[in-house]
mmCIF file of C-alpha atoms and ligand atoms in Angstrom:
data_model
loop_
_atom_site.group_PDB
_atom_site.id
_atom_site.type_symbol
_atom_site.label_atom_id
_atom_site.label_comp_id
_atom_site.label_asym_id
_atom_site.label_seq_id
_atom_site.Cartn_x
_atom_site.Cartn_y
_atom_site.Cartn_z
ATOM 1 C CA UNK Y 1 -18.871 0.497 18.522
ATOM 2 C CA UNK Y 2 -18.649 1.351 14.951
ATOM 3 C CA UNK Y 3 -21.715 2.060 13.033
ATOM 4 C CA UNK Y 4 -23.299 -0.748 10.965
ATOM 5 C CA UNK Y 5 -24.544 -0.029 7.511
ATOM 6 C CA UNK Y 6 -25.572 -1.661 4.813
ATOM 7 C CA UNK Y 7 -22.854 -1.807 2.353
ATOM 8 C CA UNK Y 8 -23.410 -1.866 -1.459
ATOM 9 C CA UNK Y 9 -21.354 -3.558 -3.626
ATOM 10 C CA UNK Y 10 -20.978 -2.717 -7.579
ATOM 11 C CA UNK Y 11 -19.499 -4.009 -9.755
ATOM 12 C CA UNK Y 12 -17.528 -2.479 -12.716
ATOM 13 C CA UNK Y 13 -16.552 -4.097 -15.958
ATOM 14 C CA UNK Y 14 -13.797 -1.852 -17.467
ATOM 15 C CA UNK Y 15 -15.057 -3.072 -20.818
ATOM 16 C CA UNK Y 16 -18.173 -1.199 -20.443
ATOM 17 C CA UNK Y 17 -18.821 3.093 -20.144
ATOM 18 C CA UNK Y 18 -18.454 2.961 -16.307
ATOM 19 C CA UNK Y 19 -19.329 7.427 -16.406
ATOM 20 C CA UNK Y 20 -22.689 6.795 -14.499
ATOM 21 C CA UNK Y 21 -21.125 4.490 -11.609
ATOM 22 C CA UNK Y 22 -18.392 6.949 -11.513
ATOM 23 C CA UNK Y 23 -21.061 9.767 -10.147
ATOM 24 C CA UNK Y 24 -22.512 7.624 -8.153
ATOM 25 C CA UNK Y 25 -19.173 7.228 -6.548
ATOM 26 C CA UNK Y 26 -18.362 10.399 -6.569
ATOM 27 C CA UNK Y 27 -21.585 11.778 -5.227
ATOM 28 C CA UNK Y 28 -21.394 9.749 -1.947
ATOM 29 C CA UNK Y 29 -17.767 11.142 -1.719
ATOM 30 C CA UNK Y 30 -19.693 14.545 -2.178
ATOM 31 C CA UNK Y 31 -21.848 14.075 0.498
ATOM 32 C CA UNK Y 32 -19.151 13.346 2.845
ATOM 33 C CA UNK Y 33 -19.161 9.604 2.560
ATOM 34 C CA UNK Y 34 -16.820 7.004 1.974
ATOM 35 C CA UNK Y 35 -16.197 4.647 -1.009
ATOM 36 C CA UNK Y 36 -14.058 1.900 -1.127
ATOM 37 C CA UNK Y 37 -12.586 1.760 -4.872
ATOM 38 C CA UNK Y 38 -9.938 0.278 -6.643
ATOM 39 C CA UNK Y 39 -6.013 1.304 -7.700
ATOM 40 C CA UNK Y 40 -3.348 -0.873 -9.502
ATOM 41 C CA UNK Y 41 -1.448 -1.136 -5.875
ATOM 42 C CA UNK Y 42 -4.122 -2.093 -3.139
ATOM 43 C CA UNK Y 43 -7.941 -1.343 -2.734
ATOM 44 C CA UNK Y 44 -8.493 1.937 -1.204
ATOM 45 C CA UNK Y 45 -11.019 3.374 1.146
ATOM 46 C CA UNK Y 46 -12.047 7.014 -0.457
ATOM 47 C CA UNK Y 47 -12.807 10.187 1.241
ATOM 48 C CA UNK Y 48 -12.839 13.766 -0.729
ATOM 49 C CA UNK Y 49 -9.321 15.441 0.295
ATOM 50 C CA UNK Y 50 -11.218 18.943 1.090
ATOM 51 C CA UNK Y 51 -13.782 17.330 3.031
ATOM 52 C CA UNK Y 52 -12.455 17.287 7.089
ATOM 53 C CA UNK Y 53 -15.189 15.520 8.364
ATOM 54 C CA UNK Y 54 -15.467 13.054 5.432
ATOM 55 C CA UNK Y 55 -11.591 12.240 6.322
ATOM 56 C CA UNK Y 56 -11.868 12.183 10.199
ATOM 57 C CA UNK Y 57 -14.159 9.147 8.954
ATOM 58 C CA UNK Y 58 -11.327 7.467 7.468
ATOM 59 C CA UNK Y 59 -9.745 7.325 10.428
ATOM 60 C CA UNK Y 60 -12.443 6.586 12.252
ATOM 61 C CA UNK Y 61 -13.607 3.525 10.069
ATOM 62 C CA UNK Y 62 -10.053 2.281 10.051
ATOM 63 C CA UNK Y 63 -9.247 2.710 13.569
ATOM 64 C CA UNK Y 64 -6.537 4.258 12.162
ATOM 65 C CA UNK Y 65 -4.073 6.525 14.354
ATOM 66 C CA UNK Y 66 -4.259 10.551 13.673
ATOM 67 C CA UNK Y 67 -0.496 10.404 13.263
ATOM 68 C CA UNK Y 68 -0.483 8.645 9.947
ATOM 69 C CA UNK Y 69 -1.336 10.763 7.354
ATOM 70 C CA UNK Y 70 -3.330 9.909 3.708
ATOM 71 C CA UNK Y 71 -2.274 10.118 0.068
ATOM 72 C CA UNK Y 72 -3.877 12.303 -2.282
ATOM 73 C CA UNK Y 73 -5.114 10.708 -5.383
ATOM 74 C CA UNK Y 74 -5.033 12.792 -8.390
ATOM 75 C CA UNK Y 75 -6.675 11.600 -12.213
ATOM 76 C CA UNK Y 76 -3.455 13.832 -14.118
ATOM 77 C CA UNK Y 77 -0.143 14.990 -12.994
ATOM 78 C CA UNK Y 78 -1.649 18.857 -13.797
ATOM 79 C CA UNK Y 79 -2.968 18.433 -10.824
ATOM 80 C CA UNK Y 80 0.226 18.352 -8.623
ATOM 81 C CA UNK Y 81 0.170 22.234 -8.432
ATOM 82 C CA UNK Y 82 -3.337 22.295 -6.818
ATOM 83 C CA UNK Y 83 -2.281 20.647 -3.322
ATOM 84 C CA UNK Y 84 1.234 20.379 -3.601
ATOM 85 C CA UNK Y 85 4.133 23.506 -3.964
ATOM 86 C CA UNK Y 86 7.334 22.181 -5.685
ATOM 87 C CA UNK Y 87 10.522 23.972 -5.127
ATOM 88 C CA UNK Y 88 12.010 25.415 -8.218
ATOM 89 C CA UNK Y 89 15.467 23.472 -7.089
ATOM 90 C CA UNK Y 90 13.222 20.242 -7.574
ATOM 91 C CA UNK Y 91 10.835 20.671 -10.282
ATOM 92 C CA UNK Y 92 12.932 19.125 -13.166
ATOM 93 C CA UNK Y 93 13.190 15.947 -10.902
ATOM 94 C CA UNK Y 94 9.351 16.269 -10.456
ATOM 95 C CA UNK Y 95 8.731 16.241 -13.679
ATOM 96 C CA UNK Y 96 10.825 13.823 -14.496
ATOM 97 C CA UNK Y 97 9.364 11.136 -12.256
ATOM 98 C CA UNK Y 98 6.036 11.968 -12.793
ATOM 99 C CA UNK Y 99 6.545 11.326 -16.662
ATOM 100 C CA UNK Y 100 8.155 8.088 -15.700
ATOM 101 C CA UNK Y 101 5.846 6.321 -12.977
ATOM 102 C CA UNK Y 102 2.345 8.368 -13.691
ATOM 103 C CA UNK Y 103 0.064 6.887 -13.973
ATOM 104 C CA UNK Y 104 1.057 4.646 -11.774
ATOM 105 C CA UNK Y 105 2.416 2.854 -8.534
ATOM 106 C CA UNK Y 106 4.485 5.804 -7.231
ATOM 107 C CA UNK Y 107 3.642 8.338 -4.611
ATOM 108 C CA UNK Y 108 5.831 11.764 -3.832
ATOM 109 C CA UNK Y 109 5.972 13.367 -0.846
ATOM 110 C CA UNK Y 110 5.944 17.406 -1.389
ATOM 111 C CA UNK Y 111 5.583 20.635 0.095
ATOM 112 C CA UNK Y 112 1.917 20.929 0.729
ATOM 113 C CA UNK Y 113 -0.031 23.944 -0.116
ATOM 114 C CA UNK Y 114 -2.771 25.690 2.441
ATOM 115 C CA UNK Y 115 -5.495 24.275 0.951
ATOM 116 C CA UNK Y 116 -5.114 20.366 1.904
ATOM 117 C CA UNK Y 117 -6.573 19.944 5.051
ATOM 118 C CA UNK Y 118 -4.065 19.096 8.268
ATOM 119 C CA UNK Y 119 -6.148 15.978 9.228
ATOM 120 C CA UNK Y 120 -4.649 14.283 5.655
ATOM 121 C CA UNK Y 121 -1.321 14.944 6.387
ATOM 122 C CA UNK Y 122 -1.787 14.382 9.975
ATOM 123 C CA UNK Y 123 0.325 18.074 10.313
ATOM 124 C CA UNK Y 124 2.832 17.471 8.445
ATOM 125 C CA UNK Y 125 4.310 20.441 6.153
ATOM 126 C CA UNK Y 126 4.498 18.131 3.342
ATOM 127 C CA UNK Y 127 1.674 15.822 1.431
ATOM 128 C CA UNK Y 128 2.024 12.649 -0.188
ATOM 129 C CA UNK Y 129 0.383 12.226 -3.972
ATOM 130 C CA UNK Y 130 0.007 10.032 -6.445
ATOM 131 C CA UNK Y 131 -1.600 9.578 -9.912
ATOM 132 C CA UNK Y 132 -2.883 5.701 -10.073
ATOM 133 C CA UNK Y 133 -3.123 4.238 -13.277
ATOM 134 C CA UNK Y 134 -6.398 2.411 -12.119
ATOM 135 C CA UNK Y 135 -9.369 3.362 -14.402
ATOM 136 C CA UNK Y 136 -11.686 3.284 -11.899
ATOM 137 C CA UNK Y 137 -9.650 5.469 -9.795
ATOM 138 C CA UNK Y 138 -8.794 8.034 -11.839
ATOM 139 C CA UNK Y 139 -12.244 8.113 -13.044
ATOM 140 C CA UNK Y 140 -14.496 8.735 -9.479
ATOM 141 C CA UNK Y 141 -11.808 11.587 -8.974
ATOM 142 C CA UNK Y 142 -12.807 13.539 -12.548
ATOM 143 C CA UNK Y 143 -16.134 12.990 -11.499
ATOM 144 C CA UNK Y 144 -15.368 14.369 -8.246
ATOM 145 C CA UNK Y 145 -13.670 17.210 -9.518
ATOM 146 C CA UNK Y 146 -11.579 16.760 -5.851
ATOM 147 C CA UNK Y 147 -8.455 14.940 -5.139
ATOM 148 C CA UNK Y 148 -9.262 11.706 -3.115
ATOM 149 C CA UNK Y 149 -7.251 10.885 0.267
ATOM 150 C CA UNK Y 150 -7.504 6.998 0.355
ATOM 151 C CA UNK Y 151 -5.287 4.730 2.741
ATOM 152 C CA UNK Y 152 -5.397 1.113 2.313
ATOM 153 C CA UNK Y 153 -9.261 -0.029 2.782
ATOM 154 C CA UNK Y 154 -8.533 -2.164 5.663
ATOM 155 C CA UNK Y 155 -8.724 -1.995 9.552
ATOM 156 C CA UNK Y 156 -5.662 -0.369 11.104
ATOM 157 C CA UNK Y 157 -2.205 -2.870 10.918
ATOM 158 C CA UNK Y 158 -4.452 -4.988 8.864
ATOM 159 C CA UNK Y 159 -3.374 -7.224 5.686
ATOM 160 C CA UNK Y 160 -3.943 -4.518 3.117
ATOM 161 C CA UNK Y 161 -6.854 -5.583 0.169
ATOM 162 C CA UNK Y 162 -6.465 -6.466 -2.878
ATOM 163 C CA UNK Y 163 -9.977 -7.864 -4.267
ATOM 164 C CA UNK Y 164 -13.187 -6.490 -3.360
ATOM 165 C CA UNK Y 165 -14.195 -9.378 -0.972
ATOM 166 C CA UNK Y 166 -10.960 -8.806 0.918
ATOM 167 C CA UNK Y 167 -12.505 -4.969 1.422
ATOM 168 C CA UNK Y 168 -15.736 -6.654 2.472
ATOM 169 C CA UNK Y 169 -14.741 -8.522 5.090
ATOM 170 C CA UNK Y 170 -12.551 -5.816 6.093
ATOM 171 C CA UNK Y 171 -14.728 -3.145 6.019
ATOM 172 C CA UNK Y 172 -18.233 -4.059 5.346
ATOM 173 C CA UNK Y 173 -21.130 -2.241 7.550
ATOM 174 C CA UNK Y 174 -18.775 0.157 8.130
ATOM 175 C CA UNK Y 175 -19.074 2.116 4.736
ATOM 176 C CA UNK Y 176 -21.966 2.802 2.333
ATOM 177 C CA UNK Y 177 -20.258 1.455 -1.103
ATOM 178 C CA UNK Y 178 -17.436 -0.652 -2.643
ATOM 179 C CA UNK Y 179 -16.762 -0.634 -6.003
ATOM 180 C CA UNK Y 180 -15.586 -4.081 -7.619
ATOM 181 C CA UNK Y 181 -13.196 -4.331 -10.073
ATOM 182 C CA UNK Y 182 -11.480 -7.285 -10.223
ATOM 183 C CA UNK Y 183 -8.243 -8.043 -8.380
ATOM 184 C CA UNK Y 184 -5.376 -5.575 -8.415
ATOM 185 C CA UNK Y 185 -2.578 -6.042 -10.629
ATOM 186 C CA UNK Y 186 0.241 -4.747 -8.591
ATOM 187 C CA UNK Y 187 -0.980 -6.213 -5.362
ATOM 188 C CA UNK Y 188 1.621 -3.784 -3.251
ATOM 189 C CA UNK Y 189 1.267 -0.718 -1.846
ATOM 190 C CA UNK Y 190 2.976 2.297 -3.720
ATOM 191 C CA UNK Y 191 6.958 3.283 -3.552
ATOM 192 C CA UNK Y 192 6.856 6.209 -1.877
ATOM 193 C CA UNK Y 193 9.666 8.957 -2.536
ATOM 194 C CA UNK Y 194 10.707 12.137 -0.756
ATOM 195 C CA UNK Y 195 12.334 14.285 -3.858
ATOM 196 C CA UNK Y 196 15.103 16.218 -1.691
ATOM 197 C CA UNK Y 197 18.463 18.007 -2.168
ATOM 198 C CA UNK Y 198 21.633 15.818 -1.051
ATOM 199 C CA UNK Y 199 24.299 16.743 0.951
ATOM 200 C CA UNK Y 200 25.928 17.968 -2.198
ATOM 201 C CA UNK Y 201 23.612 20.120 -3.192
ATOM 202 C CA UNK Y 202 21.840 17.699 -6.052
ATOM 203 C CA UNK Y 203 18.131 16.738 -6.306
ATOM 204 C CA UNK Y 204 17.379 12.677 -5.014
ATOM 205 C CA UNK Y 205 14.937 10.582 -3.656
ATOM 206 C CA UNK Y 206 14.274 9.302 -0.287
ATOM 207 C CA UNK Y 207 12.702 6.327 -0.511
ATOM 208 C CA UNK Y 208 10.475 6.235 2.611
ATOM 209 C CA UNK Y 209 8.454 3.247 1.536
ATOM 210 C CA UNK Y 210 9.603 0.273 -0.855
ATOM 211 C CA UNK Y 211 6.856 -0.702 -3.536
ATOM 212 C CA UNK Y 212 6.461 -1.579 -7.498
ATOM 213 C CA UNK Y 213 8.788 1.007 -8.582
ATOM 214 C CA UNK Y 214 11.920 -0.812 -7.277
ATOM 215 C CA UNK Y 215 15.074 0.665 -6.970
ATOM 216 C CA UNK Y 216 16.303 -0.738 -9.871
ATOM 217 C CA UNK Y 217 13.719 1.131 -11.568
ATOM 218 C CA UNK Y 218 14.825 3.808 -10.444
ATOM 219 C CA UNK Y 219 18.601 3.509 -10.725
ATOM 220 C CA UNK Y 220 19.555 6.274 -14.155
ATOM 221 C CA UNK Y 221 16.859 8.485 -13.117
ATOM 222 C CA UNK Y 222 17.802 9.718 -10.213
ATOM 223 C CA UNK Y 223 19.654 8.686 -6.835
ATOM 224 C CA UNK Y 224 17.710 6.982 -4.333
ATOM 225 C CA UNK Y 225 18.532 7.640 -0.423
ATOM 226 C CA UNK Y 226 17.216 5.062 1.432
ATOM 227 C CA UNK Y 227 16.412 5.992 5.157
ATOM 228 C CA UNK Y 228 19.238 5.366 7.937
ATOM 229 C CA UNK Y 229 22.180 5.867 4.673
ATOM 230 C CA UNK Y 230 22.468 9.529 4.779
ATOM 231 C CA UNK Y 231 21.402 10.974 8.256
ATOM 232 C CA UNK Y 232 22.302 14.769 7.283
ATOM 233 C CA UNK Y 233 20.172 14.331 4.389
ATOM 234 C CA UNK Y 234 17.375 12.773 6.802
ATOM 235 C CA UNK Y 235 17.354 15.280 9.140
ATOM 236 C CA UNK Y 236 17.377 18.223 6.566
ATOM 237 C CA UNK Y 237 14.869 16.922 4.141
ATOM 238 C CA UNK Y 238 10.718 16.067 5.620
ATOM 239 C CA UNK Y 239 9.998 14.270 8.376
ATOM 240 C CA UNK Y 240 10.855 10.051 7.257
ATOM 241 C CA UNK Y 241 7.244 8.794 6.747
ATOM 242 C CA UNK Y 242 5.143 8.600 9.919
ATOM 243 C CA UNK Y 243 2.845 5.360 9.783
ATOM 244 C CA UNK Y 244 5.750 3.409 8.722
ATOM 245 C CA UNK Y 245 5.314 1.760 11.858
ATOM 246 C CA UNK Y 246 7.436 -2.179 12.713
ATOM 247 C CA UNK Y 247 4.675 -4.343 13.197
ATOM 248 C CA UNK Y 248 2.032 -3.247 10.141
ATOM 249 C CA UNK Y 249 0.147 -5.324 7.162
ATOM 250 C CA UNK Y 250 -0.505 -8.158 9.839
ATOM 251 C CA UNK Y 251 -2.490 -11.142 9.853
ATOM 252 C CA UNK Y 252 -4.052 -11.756 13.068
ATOM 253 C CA UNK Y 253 -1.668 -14.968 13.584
ATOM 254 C CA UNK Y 254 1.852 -15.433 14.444
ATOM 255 C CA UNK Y 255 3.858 -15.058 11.192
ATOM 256 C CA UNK Y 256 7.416 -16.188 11.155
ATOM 257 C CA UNK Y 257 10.066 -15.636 8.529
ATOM 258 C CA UNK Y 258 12.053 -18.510 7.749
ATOM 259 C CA UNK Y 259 15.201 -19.144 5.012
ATOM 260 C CA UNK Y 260 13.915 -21.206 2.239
ATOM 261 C CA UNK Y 261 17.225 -23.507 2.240
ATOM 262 C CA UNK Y 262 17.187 -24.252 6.143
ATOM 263 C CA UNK Y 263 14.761 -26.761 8.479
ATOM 264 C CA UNK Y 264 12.449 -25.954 9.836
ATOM 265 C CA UNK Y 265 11.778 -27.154 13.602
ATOM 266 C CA UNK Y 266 8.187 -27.901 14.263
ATOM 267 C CA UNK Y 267 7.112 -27.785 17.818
ATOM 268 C CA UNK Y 268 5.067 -29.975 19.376
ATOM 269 C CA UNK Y 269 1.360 -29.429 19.153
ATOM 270 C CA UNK Y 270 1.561 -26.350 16.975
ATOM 271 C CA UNK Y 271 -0.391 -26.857 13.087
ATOM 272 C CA UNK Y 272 2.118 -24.522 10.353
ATOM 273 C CA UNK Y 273 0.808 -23.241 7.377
ATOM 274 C CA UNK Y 274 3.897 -22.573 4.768
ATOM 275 C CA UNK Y 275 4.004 -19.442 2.049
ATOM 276 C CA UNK Y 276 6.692 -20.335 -0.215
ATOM 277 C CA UNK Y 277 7.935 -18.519 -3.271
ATOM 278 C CA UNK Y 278 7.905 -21.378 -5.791
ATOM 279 C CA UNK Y 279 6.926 -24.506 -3.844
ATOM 280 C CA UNK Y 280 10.188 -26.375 -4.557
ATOM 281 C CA UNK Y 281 12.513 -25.584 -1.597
ATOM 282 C CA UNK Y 282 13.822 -27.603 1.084
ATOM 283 C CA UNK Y 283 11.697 -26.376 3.597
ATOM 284 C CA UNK Y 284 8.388 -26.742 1.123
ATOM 285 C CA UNK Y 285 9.258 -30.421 0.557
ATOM 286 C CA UNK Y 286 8.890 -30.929 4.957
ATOM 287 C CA UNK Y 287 6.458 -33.183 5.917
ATOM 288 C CA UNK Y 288 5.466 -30.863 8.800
ATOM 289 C CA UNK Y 289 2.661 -27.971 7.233
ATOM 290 C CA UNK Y 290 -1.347 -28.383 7.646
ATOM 291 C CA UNK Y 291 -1.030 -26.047 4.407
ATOM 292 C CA UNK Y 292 1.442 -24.938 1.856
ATOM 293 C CA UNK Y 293 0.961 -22.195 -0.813
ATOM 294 C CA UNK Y 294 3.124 -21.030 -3.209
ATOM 295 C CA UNK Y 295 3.437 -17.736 -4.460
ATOM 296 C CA UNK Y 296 4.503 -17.888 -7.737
ATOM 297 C CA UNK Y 297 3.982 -21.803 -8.732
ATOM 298 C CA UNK Y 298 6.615 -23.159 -10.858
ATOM 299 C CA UNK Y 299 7.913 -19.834 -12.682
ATOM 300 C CA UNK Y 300 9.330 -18.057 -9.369
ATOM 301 C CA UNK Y 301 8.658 -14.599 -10.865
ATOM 302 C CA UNK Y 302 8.333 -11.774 -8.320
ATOM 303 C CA UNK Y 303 5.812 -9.629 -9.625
ATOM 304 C CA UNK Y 304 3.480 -12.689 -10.018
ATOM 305 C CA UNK Y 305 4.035 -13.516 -6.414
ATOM 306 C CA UNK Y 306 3.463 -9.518 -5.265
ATOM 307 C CA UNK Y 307 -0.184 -9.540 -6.917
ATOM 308 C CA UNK Y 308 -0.436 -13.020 -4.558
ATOM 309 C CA UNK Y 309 1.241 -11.794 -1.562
ATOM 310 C CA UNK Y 310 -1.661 -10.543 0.373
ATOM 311 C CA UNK Y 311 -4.551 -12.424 -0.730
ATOM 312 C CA UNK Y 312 -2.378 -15.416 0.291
ATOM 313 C CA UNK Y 313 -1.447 -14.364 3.788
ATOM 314 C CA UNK Y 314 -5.095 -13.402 3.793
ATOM 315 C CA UNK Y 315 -6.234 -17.261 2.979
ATOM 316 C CA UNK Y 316 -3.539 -18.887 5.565
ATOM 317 C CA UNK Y 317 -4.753 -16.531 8.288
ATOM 318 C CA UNK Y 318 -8.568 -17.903 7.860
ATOM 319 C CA UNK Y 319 -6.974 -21.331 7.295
ATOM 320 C CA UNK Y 320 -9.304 -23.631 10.295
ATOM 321 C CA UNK Y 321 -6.086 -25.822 10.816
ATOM 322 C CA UNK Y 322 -3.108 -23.672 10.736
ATOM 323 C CA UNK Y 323 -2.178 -22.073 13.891
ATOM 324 C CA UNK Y 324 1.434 -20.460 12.814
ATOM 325 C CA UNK Y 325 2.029 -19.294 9.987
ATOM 326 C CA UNK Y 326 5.698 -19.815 8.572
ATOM 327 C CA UNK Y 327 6.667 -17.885 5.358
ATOM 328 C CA UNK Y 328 9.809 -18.130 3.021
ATOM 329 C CA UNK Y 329 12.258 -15.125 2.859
ATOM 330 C CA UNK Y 330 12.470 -13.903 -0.537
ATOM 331 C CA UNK Y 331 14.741 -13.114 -2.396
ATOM 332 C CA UNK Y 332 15.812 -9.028 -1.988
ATOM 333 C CA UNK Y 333 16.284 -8.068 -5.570
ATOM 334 C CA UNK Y 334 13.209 -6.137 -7.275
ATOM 335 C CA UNK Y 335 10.141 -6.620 -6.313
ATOM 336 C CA UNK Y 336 11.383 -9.123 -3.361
ATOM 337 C CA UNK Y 337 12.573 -5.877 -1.768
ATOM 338 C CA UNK Y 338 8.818 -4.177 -0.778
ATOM 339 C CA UNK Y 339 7.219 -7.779 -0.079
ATOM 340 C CA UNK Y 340 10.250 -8.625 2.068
ATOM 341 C CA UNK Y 341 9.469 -5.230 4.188
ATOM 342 C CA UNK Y 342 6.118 -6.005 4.250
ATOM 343 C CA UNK Y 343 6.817 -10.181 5.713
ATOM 344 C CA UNK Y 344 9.023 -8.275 8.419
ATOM 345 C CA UNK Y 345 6.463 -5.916 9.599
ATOM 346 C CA UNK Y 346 4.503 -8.829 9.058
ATOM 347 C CA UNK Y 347 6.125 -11.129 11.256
ATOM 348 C CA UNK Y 348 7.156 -7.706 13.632
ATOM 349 C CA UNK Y 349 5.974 -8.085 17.445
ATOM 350 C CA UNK Y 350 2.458 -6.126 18.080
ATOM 351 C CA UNK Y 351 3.984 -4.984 21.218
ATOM 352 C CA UNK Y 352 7.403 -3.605 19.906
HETATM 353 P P1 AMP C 401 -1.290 3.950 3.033
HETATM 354 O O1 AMP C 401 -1.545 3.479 4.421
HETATM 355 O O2 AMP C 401 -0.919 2.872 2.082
HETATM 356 O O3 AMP C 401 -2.324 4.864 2.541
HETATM 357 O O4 AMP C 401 0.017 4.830 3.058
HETATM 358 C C1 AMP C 401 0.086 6.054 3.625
HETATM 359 C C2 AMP C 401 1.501 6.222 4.033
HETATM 360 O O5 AMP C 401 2.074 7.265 3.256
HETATM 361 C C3 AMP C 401 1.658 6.675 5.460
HETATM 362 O O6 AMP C 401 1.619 5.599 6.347
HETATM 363 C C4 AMP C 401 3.000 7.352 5.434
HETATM 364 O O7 AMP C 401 4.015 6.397 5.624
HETATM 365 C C5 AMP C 401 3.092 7.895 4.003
HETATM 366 N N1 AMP C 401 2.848 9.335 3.961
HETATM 367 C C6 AMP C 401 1.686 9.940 3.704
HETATM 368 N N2 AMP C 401 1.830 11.281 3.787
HETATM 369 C C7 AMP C 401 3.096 11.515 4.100
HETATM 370 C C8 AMP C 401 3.866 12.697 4.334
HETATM 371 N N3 AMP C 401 3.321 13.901 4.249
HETATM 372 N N4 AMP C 401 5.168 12.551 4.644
HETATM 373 C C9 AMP C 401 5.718 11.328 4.706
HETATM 374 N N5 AMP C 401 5.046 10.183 4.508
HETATM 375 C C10 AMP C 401 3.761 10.263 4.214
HETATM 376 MG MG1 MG C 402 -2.253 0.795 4.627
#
């Protein structure tokens, strides 16, 4: 049985000089606790990188598997060189990227140096880091003066959070302090790239997870491998990200994926709850759903519907009437390409 606490909840108005709630935050994380705290991508649950025992919590509080290891959260891209070694044959790509995407939504996955603990990169050689744009973020680290391993602040194959009440009812008595800032704005978890040499000797990208920066994104900075296409290049290059498992980001109902344009067949005695992208398809306009929310009403615009995507699957799975819950393949351009992996693994068999 996990540990019940009382769990304080602040909140932080970016408006205002959040420095003293910043060492708050940062002196739980000090002491070895854990604070759940906000990034553009998802709500995160906190530990201090250095701290073992503070990270074995993580995993603890999560119910998360040992296998699938943290990223490091950094406040500047200067602070690469303190956890991560980048080959000289792969700096200039480095540098690139990080002037490109940090702050921001992307992640790289690196050759790890001695000092990052093995429990954050569950053994790996490598270690996955990132410099969030997220004020709030990027300010509790400073104050830390640490890097901060954070996972998604949910339980383990959980719908990931993306407001502070999502974190609460995920996580609260389990951890000593949330800090509340709003919703997120990307509302998806962070691309995560493997910078590698090709089979032709040329620095790439793996992508190993899909996220805000698309691949169109990246497309002129530098070329993107995506897993399976190149299996020399997979097999030379790290390990393809562990945790990446087929059934993840799941509500606790059935979850089906469905194409917008087709019908749907109802069966008898079962309530459907329908997420659709607009709310104007065919299969929106059946008279068969208890509920029916649209991702992006009207406009159809992808990144409006990502910020939606989980707080949405969040509402239909603690919706009293619906018992399945049916959701509209998107379209894979952009954006549609992470949210589609994350309906699949969505809609992916628990037992598979
Ligand atoms: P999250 O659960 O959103 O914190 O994402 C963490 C994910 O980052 C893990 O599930 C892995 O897929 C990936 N990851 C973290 N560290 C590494 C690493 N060293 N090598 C490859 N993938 C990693
Ligand atoms: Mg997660």
């Amino acid at each position: 049985m996990m540990r019940c606490m009382e769990t304080r909840v602040i909140e932080v108005d970016l408006l205002d000089d959040c420095r003293a709630v910043y060492k708050e935050a940062a002196a739980v994380l000090a002491e070895g606790g854990l604070v759940a705290l906000p990034t553009e991508t998802v709500y995160g649950l906190g530990a201090d990188a250095f701290n073992t025992e503070a990270v074995a919590q993580v995993f603890a509080v999560k119910e998360r598997p040992a296998f699938d290891p943290l990223i490091c959260h950094l406040a500047h891209a200067k602070g690469l060189k303190d956890i991560a070694n980048v080959p000289a044959e792969l700096q200039a790509l480095v540098d690139k990227l990080a002037h490109e995407f940090w702050p921001g939504p992307m992640t790289l996955v690196l050759p790890r140096r001695e000092c990052v603990p093995d429990i954050v990169t569950s053994g790996l050689p490598t270690v996955a880091c990132r410099v969030p744009s997220h004020e709030v973020m990027r300010g509790v680290v400073r104050a830390l003066g640490h890097p901060i391993a954070a996972p998604s602040a949910n339980r383990f194959g959980h719908i990931s959070p993306t407001s502070a009440g999502a974190v609460m009812k995920e996580l609260g008595g389990r951890i000593p302090m949330v800090l509340d800032a709003g919703a997120c704005a990307e509302g998806l978890e962070s691309t995560i790239l493997a910078p590698c040499i090709d089979e032709k000797g040329n620095p790439a990208v793996r992508l190993l997870r899909e996220g805000p920066i698309t691949r169109e994104k990246l497309r002129g900075i530098c070329r993107v491998i995506r897993p399976g296409k190149n299996k020399a290049v997979d097999a030379a290059a790290a390990p393809t990200a562990p945790g990446q498992l087929k059934s993840h980001y799941a509500p606790a109902k059935k979850l089906v994926l469905h194409n917008p344009r087709e019908p749907f067949e109802p069966e008898e005695g079962v309530t459907y709850g329908l997420i659709t992208y607009q709310g104007d398809s065919p299969l929106a306009s059946q008279d068969c759903w208890a509920e029916v929310m649209p991702l992006s009403p009207g406009s159809g615009r992808l990144a409006e519907a990502a910020v939606r995507l989980f707080a949405v699957m969040r509402a239909m799975d603690e919706h009293e009437e619906v018992q399945v819950i049916v959701a509209e393949e998107l379209p894979e351009t952009g954006l549609g390409c992470a949210m589609m992996d994350r309906l699949r693994r969505a809609a992916a068999n628990r037992d598979e």
